[in-house]
Amino acid sequence: MATRIGQHWSQDPLSGTVAPEPRSLREQLASVPDSLALLESLFTHSPVPYAIFTADGHCLLTNPAFLQMFGVGPPPEYSLFRDELLVKLGYTQLLMRAVSGERVQTPVFWYDVKELEHVRAPAEARRIAISCTGFPLVSSSGGVTHIAVAYKDMTAELSAREAAQAERRNLLQVFTQAPVAINVLRGYELRYEFANPLLQKLMGGRELTGRTQEEAIPDLSPELLSLHRGVLETGERAVVQEYPVTIDYEGHGRVETKFWNIIFEPLRDERDQVDGLVSFAFDVTEQVLARQAVENQQKWLEAVLDLMPMPVVMADPGSGDLNFSNAAADRLYGGNIPKDVPRAAYAEHFHVTDMAGQRLSVEDIPSKRAARGERLDGVEVHWHTPAGRYSLSISSEMLPAMHGHPSVVVIPFLDITRLKTVEQHLQEAVRARDEFLSVASHELKTPLTSLGLRLQSLARAVLADPESELARRHGREVEAMRRQVTRLSELVDGLLDVSRISTGRLRIAYEPVDLPALVREVAARFELEAARSGCELHVTQAEGFTGTWDRLRLEQVVSNLLSNALKYGAGAPVHIDVALGGLGARLWVKDRGIGISPEAHARIFQKFERAVSERHYGGMGLGLYVTRTLVEALGGTIQVVSQPGEGATFQVELPLQPAR
């Protein structure tokens, strides 16, 4: 037999090989010089914390690793079997079994020296997680005289485990309280491992956990099952939007359809193999039904708009691109109006000009202007379409976002092509009328002037010899004819003024004018006419002041107002007042005649307008129109204050100097 340290060698009778025979530690140590020093060195330098206790639990020895772990050694009175933490955890009975010769192992537990009342722990001592292994130490006589305890530091491992558990608890809490239907399915058979309360509620409280999808929800569509299995097979995430699921949700025989947004995430095991999936389902039924209702409402609205005879288009507020046109607008275009046209192609599809025929740039097209926030109100343009050229009056309103719809610019427009044609014809007729009035007035002026001169000569002859046969037989007729010719001449002068105003040939010649003196002069000329009308003329004696006006036109204004007052206020006094005030100078002409209704106050200053019937009062309705035009040409204003039966007061205000 060969002898080696620590073992015997023997031959295997079957194989013939020489195998070692184990020897006891005592036998091995017997051949080692100073074996006690060897064991002491192993005990001292071991990285494993050790403590040796007597059979009654008092500590005899601790190695440096023990002190490094706990920071302090146990005091003499300390007993392992009376340790407060071990007693509290119930591990003392377990360790006492080592005294009976057993090797025992405690579970991992948290140990904090600072919690021990009989140990004064240093400040740097920390709370640690440990696992204790206790084993008996047997004497040469075979009895257990001591026990040894090896300590293992499990702090990092237990902290990681507890953190993972806390994270798992937090995740479970999130899944449980989340307003999202969540489930975890395992295996190809799709067995429920987890279903949060919301999913169970949506499924009518069905039992899900532990059952396959087909067992728990037998009416689930094959398409949805295939979608789940596709995630398992490919290992790729899948997302579906507004997916309709038609099942008996409550399990009471009432089938209904709900819409879901679902996210499928694959789950992998430690070998990175897909062994399940988690799904997050959002019930979007209300949103889908609301949107469908809005879409149906929009379709209904579009159908209503298509029945409207007024063309309407809608544009996006950001880009100005058209996104809707009703049937009337499409008819004008000659087909469906292009939508969402790129800016580069806009000019190709939309040819718009102003009323003068100048083509508008893309940014000046009404839809683009309205999209920028400009409110259009009766903007007139020409629209050149494949169906022809149309004159349009365009308006716009910004409709804010509401009921699920984004904001939109609504652009209705009127086809005013016929109106523009009629307007053009009317303008041509007015031009023809003005031209006729101008020609006729000039043609009438010459013979009337000649006739007036002859009548004035005849009137002077009558006045020169009142007792003559001519005076007795024709004196009254000559005076009547002279007045009529004068009246006719005034009418022709009025037509000439209208012609000048309409054709822009009215000229103003400024010069210094004493207004009070001018008013007195004009009033003096009307004394005979006032006497025939039974009116008394009262002129306020204002102090003389001078302004820069057109004397001839100013005389015409005063004459027209006096003539008007004598005509409608016959038989009652007429007052004329002149004073400084207002814009500079102020003139009042007041009568006590028939008066004017309030609704006619603005109308009487228009061309050929009258406030009373022409059967009772003569004239062509030009006097006040000419008067207003002349006053405004001089930079002034005119207004009337009147009520029916209470007379009328015409007030003129004039600046003392013309505007430069």
CSV table of N, CA and C in Angstrom, one decimal, residues 145-221:
chain,number,residue,atom,x,y,z
A,145,THR,N,-19.7,19.5,22.0
A,145,THR,CA,-19.3,20.4,23.0
A,145,THR,C,-19.5,21.9,22.6
A,146,HIS,N,-19.4,22.1,21.3
A,146,HIS,CA,-19.6,23.5,20.7
A,146,HIS,C,-20.3,23.4,19.4
A,147,ILE,N,-20.8,24.6,19.0
A,147,ILE,CA,-21.4,24.6,17.7
A,147,ILE,C,-20.7,25.8,16.9
A,148,ALA,N,-20.5,25.7,15.7
A,148,ALA,CA,-20.0,26.7,14.8
A,148,ALA,C,-21.1,27.3,13.9
A,149,VAL,N,-21.1,28.6,13.7
A,149,VAL,CA,-22.0,29.2,12.8
A,149,VAL,C,-21.3,30.0,11.8
A,150,ALA,N,-21.6,29.7,10.5
A,150,ALA,CA,-21.0,30.4,9.4
A,150,ALA,C,-22.1,31.4,8.8
A,151,TYR,N,-21.7,32.6,8.6
A,151,TYR,CA,-22.6,33.6,8.1
A,151,TYR,C,-22.4,34.0,6.7
A,152,LYS,N,-23.4,34.1,5.9
A,152,LYS,CA,-23.3,34.5,4.5
A,152,LYS,C,-24.0,35.8,4.3
A,153,ASP,N,-23.3,36.8,3.7
A,153,ASP,CA,-23.9,38.1,3.5
A,153,ASP,C,-24.8,38.1,2.2
A,154,MET,N,-26.1,38.2,2.4
A,154,MET,CA,-27.0,38.1,1.3
A,154,MET,C,-27.7,39.5,1.0
A,155,THR,N,-27.0,40.6,1.5
A,155,THR,CA,-27.6,41.9,1.4
A,155,THR,C,-27.9,42.3,0.0
A,156,ALA,N,-26.9,42.2,-0.9
A,156,ALA,CA,-27.1,42.6,-2.3
A,156,ALA,C,-28.2,41.8,-3.0
A,157,GLU,N,-28.1,40.5,-2.8
A,157,GLU,CA,-29.1,39.6,-3.4
A,157,GLU,C,-30.5,39.8,-2.9
A,158,LEU,N,-30.6,40.0,-1.5
A,158,LEU,CA,-32.0,40.2,-1.0
A,158,LEU,C,-32.5,41.6,-1.4
A,159,SER,N,-31.6,42.6,-1.4
A,159,SER,CA,-32.1,43.9,-1.8
A,159,SER,C,-32.6,43.9,-3.3
A,160,ALA,N,-31.8,43.2,-4.1
A,160,ALA,CA,-32.2,43.1,-5.5
A,160,ALA,C,-33.6,42.3,-5.6
A,161,ARG,N,-33.7,41.3,-4.8
A,161,ARG,CA,-34.9,40.5,-4.8
A,161,ARG,C,-36.1,41.3,-4.3
A,162,GLU,N,-35.9,42.0,-3.3
A,162,GLU,CA,-37.0,42.8,-2.7
A,162,GLU,C,-37.3,44.0,-3.7
A,163,ALA,N,-36.3,44.5,-4.3
A,163,ALA,CA,-36.6,45.6,-5.3
A,163,ALA,C,-37.4,45.1,-6.5
A,164,ALA,N,-37.0,43.8,-6.9
A,164,ALA,CA,-37.8,43.2,-8.0
A,164,ALA,C,-39.2,42.9,-7.6
A,165,GLN,N,-39.3,42.5,-6.3
A,165,GLN,CA,-40.7,42.2,-5.8
A,165,GLN,C,-41.5,43.5,-5.7
A,166,ALA,N,-40.8,44.6,-5.2
A,166,ALA,CA,-41.5,45.8,-5.1
A,166,ALA,C,-41.9,46.4,-6.4
A,167,GLU,N,-41.0,46.2,-7.4
A,167,GLU,CA,-41.3,46.7,-8.8
A,167,GLU,C,-42.4,45.8,-9.3
A,168,ARG,N,-42.4,44.5,-9.0
A,168,ARG,CA,-43.5,43.7,-9.5
A,168,ARG,C,-44.8,44.1,-8.8
A,169,ARG,N,-44.7,44.4,-7.5
A,169,ARG,CA,-46.0,44.8,-6.8
A,169,ARG,C,-46.5,46.2,-7.4
A,170,ASN,N,-45.5,47.1,-7.6
A,170,ASN,CA,-45.9,48.4,-8.2
A,170,ASN,C,-46.5,48.2,-9.6
A,171,LEU,N,-45.9,47.3,-10.4
A,171,LEU,CA,-46.4,47.1,-11.7
A,171,LEU,C,-47.8,46.4,-11.7
A,172,LEU,N,-47.9,45.5,-10.7
A,172,LEU,CA,-49.2,44.8,-10.6
A,172,LEU,C,-50.3,45.9,-10.1
A,173,GLN,N,-49.9,46.8,-9.3
A,173,GLN,CA,-50.8,47.8,-8.8
A,173,GLN,C,-51.2,48.7,-10.0
A,174,VAL,N,-50.2,49.1,-10.8
A,174,VAL,CA,-50.5,49.9,-12.0
A,174,VAL,C,-51.4,49.2,-12.9
A,175,PHE,N,-51.1,47.9,-13.2
A,175,PHE,CA,-52.0,47.1,-14.1
A,175,PHE,C,-53.4,47.0,-13.5
A,176,THR,N,-53.4,46.9,-12.1
A,176,THR,CA,-54.7,46.6,-11.5
A,176,THR,C,-55.6,47.9,-11.5
A,177,GLN,N,-55.0,49.1,-11.3
A,177,GLN,CA,-55.7,50.3,-11.2
A,177,GLN,C,-55.8,51.1,-12.6
A,178,ALA,N,-55.0,50.6,-13.6
A,178,ALA,CA,-55.0,51.3,-14.8
A,178,ALA,C,-56.4,51.4,-15.5
A,179,PRO,N,-56.7,52.5,-16.1
A,179,PRO,CA,-58.0,52.7,-16.8
A,179,PRO,C,-57.9,52.0,-18.2
A,180,VAL,N,-57.1,50.9,-18.3
A,180,VAL,CA,-56.9,50.2,-19.6
A,180,VAL,C,-57.1,48.7,-19.3
A,181,ALA,N,-57.7,48.1,-20.2
A,181,ALA,CA,-58.0,46.6,-20.1
A,181,ALA,C,-56.6,45.9,-20.4
A,182,ILE,N,-56.1,45.2,-19.4
A,182,ILE,CA,-54.8,44.6,-19.5
A,182,ILE,C,-54.9,43.1,-19.2
A,183,ASN,N,-54.2,42.3,-20.1
A,183,ASN,CA,-54.2,40.8,-19.8
A,183,ASN,C,-52.8,40.3,-20.2
A,184,VAL,N,-52.4,39.2,-19.5
A,184,VAL,CA,-51.2,38.5,-19.9
A,184,VAL,C,-51.6,37.1,-20.3
A,185,LEU,N,-51.2,36.7,-21.5
A,185,LEU,CA,-51.6,35.3,-22.0
A,185,LEU,C,-50.3,34.6,-22.2
A,186,ARG,N,-50.3,33.3,-21.9
A,186,ARG,CA,-49.1,32.4,-22.0
A,186,ARG,C,-49.4,31.2,-22.9
A,187,GLY,N,-48.4,30.9,-23.7
A,187,GLY,CA,-48.5,29.7,-24.5
A,187,GLY,C,-49.3,29.9,-25.8
A,188,TYR,N,-49.1,28.9,-26.7
A,188,TYR,CA,-49.8,29.1,-27.9
A,188,TYR,C,-51.3,28.9,-27.8
A,189,GLU,N,-51.7,28.2,-26.6
A,189,GLU,CA,-53.2,28.1,-26.4
A,189,GLU,C,-53.8,29.4,-25.8
A,190,LEU,N,-52.9,30.4,-25.5
A,190,LEU,CA,-53.4,31.7,-25.1
A,190,LEU,C,-54.1,31.6,-23.8
A,191,ARG,N,-53.4,31.1,-22.7
A,191,ARG,CA,-54.1,30.9,-21.4
A,191,ARG,C,-53.9,32.2,-20.6
A,192,TYR,N,-55.0,32.7,-20.0
A,192,TYR,CA,-54.9,33.9,-19.1
A,192,TYR,C,-54.1,33.6,-17.9
A,193,GLU,N,-53.0,34.4,-17.8
A,193,GLU,CA,-52.2,34.4,-16.6
A,193,GLU,C,-52.6,35.5,-15.6
A,194,PHE,N,-53.0,36.6,-16.3
A,194,PHE,CA,-53.4,37.8,-15.5
A,194,PHE,C,-54.5,38.6,-16.3
A,195,ALA,N,-55.5,39.1,-15.6
A,195,ALA,CA,-56.5,39.9,-16.2
A,195,ALA,C,-56.8,41.0,-15.1
A,196,ASN,N,-56.6,42.2,-15.5
A,196,ASN,CA,-56.9,43.3,-14.5
A,196,ASN,C,-58.4,43.5,-14.3
A,197,PRO,N,-58.8,44.1,-13.2
A,197,PRO,CA,-60.2,44.3,-12.8
A,197,PRO,C,-61.0,44.9,-13.9
A,198,LEU,N,-60.4,45.9,-14.7
A,198,LEU,CA,-61.2,46.6,-15.7
A,198,LEU,C,-61.6,45.6,-16.8
A,199,LEU,N,-60.6,44.8,-17.2
A,199,LEU,CA,-60.9,43.8,-18.3
A,199,LEU,C,-62.0,42.8,-17.8
A,200,GLN,N,-61.9,42.4,-16.5
A,200,GLN,CA,-62.9,41.5,-16.0
A,200,GLN,C,-64.3,42.1,-16.0
A,201,LYS,N,-64.3,43.4,-15.6
A,201,LYS,CA,-65.6,44.2,-15.6
A,201,LYS,C,-66.2,44.3,-17.0
A,202,LEU,N,-65.3,44.6,-17.9
A,202,LEU,CA,-65.8,44.8,-19.3
A,202,LEU,C,-66.3,43.4,-19.9
A,203,MET,N,-65.8,42.3,-19.3
A,203,MET,CA,-66.2,41.0,-19.8
A,203,MET,C,-67.3,40.5,-18.9
A,204,GLY,N,-68.0,41.3,-18.2
A,204,GLY,CA,-69.1,40.9,-17.4
A,204,GLY,C,-68.8,40.1,-16.2
A,205,GLY,N,-67.6,40.2,-15.7
A,205,GLY,CA,-67.2,39.5,-14.5
A,205,GLY,C,-66.8,38.0,-14.8
A,206,ARG,N,-66.6,37.7,-16.0
A,206,ARG,CA,-66.3,36.3,-16.4
A,206,ARG,C,-65.0,35.8,-15.7
A,207,GLU,N,-64.9,34.6,-15.4
A,207,GLU,CA,-63.7,34.0,-14.9
A,207,GLU,C,-62.7,33.8,-16.0
A,208,LEU,N,-61.5,34.5,-15.9
A,208,LEU,CA,-60.6,34.5,-17.0
A,208,LEU,C,-59.3,33.8,-16.6
A,209,THR,N,-58.7,34.2,-15.5
A,209,THR,CA,-57.4,33.6,-15.1
A,209,THR,C,-57.4,32.1,-15.1
A,210,GLY,N,-56.4,31.5,-15.7
A,210,GLY,CA,-56.2,30.1,-15.7
A,210,GLY,C,-57.0,29.4,-16.9
A,211,ARG,N,-57.8,30.1,-17.6
A,211,ARG,CA,-58.5,29.6,-18.8
A,211,ARG,C,-57.9,30.1,-20.1
A,212,THR,N,-58.1,29.4,-21.1
A,212,THR,CA,-57.7,29.8,-22.4
A,212,THR,C,-58.7,30.9,-23.0
A,213,GLN,N,-58.3,31.6,-24.0
A,213,GLN,CA,-59.2,32.6,-24.5
A,213,GLN,C,-60.4,31.9,-25.1
A,214,GLU,N,-60.2,30.8,-25.8
A,214,GLU,CA,-61.4,30.1,-26.4
A,214,GLU,C,-62.3,29.6,-25.3
A,215,GLU,N,-61.8,29.2,-24.2
A,215,GLU,CA,-62.6,28.7,-23.1
A,215,GLU,C,-63.4,29.8,-22.4
A,216,ALA,N,-62.6,30.9,-22.2
A,216,ALA,CA,-63.2,32.1,-21.4
A,216,ALA,C,-64.2,32.9,-22.3
A,217,ILE,N,-63.8,33.0,-23.6
A,217,ILE,CA,-64.7,33.8,-24.5
A,217,ILE,C,-64.9,33.0,-25.8
A,218,PRO,N,-65.8,32.1,-25.7
A,218,PRO,CA,-66.0,31.2,-26.9
A,218,PRO,C,-66.4,31.9,-28.2
A,219,ASP,N,-67.0,33.1,-28.0
A,219,ASP,CA,-67.5,33.7,-29.3
A,219,ASP,C,-66.5,34.7,-29.8
A,220,LEU,N,-65.3,34.7,-29.3
A,220,LEU,CA,-64.3,35.6,-29.9
A,220,LEU,C,-64.0,35.2,-31.3
A,221,SER,N,-63.8,36.2,-32.2
A,221,SER,CA,-63.7,35.9,-33.6
A,221,SER,C,-62.3,35.2,-33.9
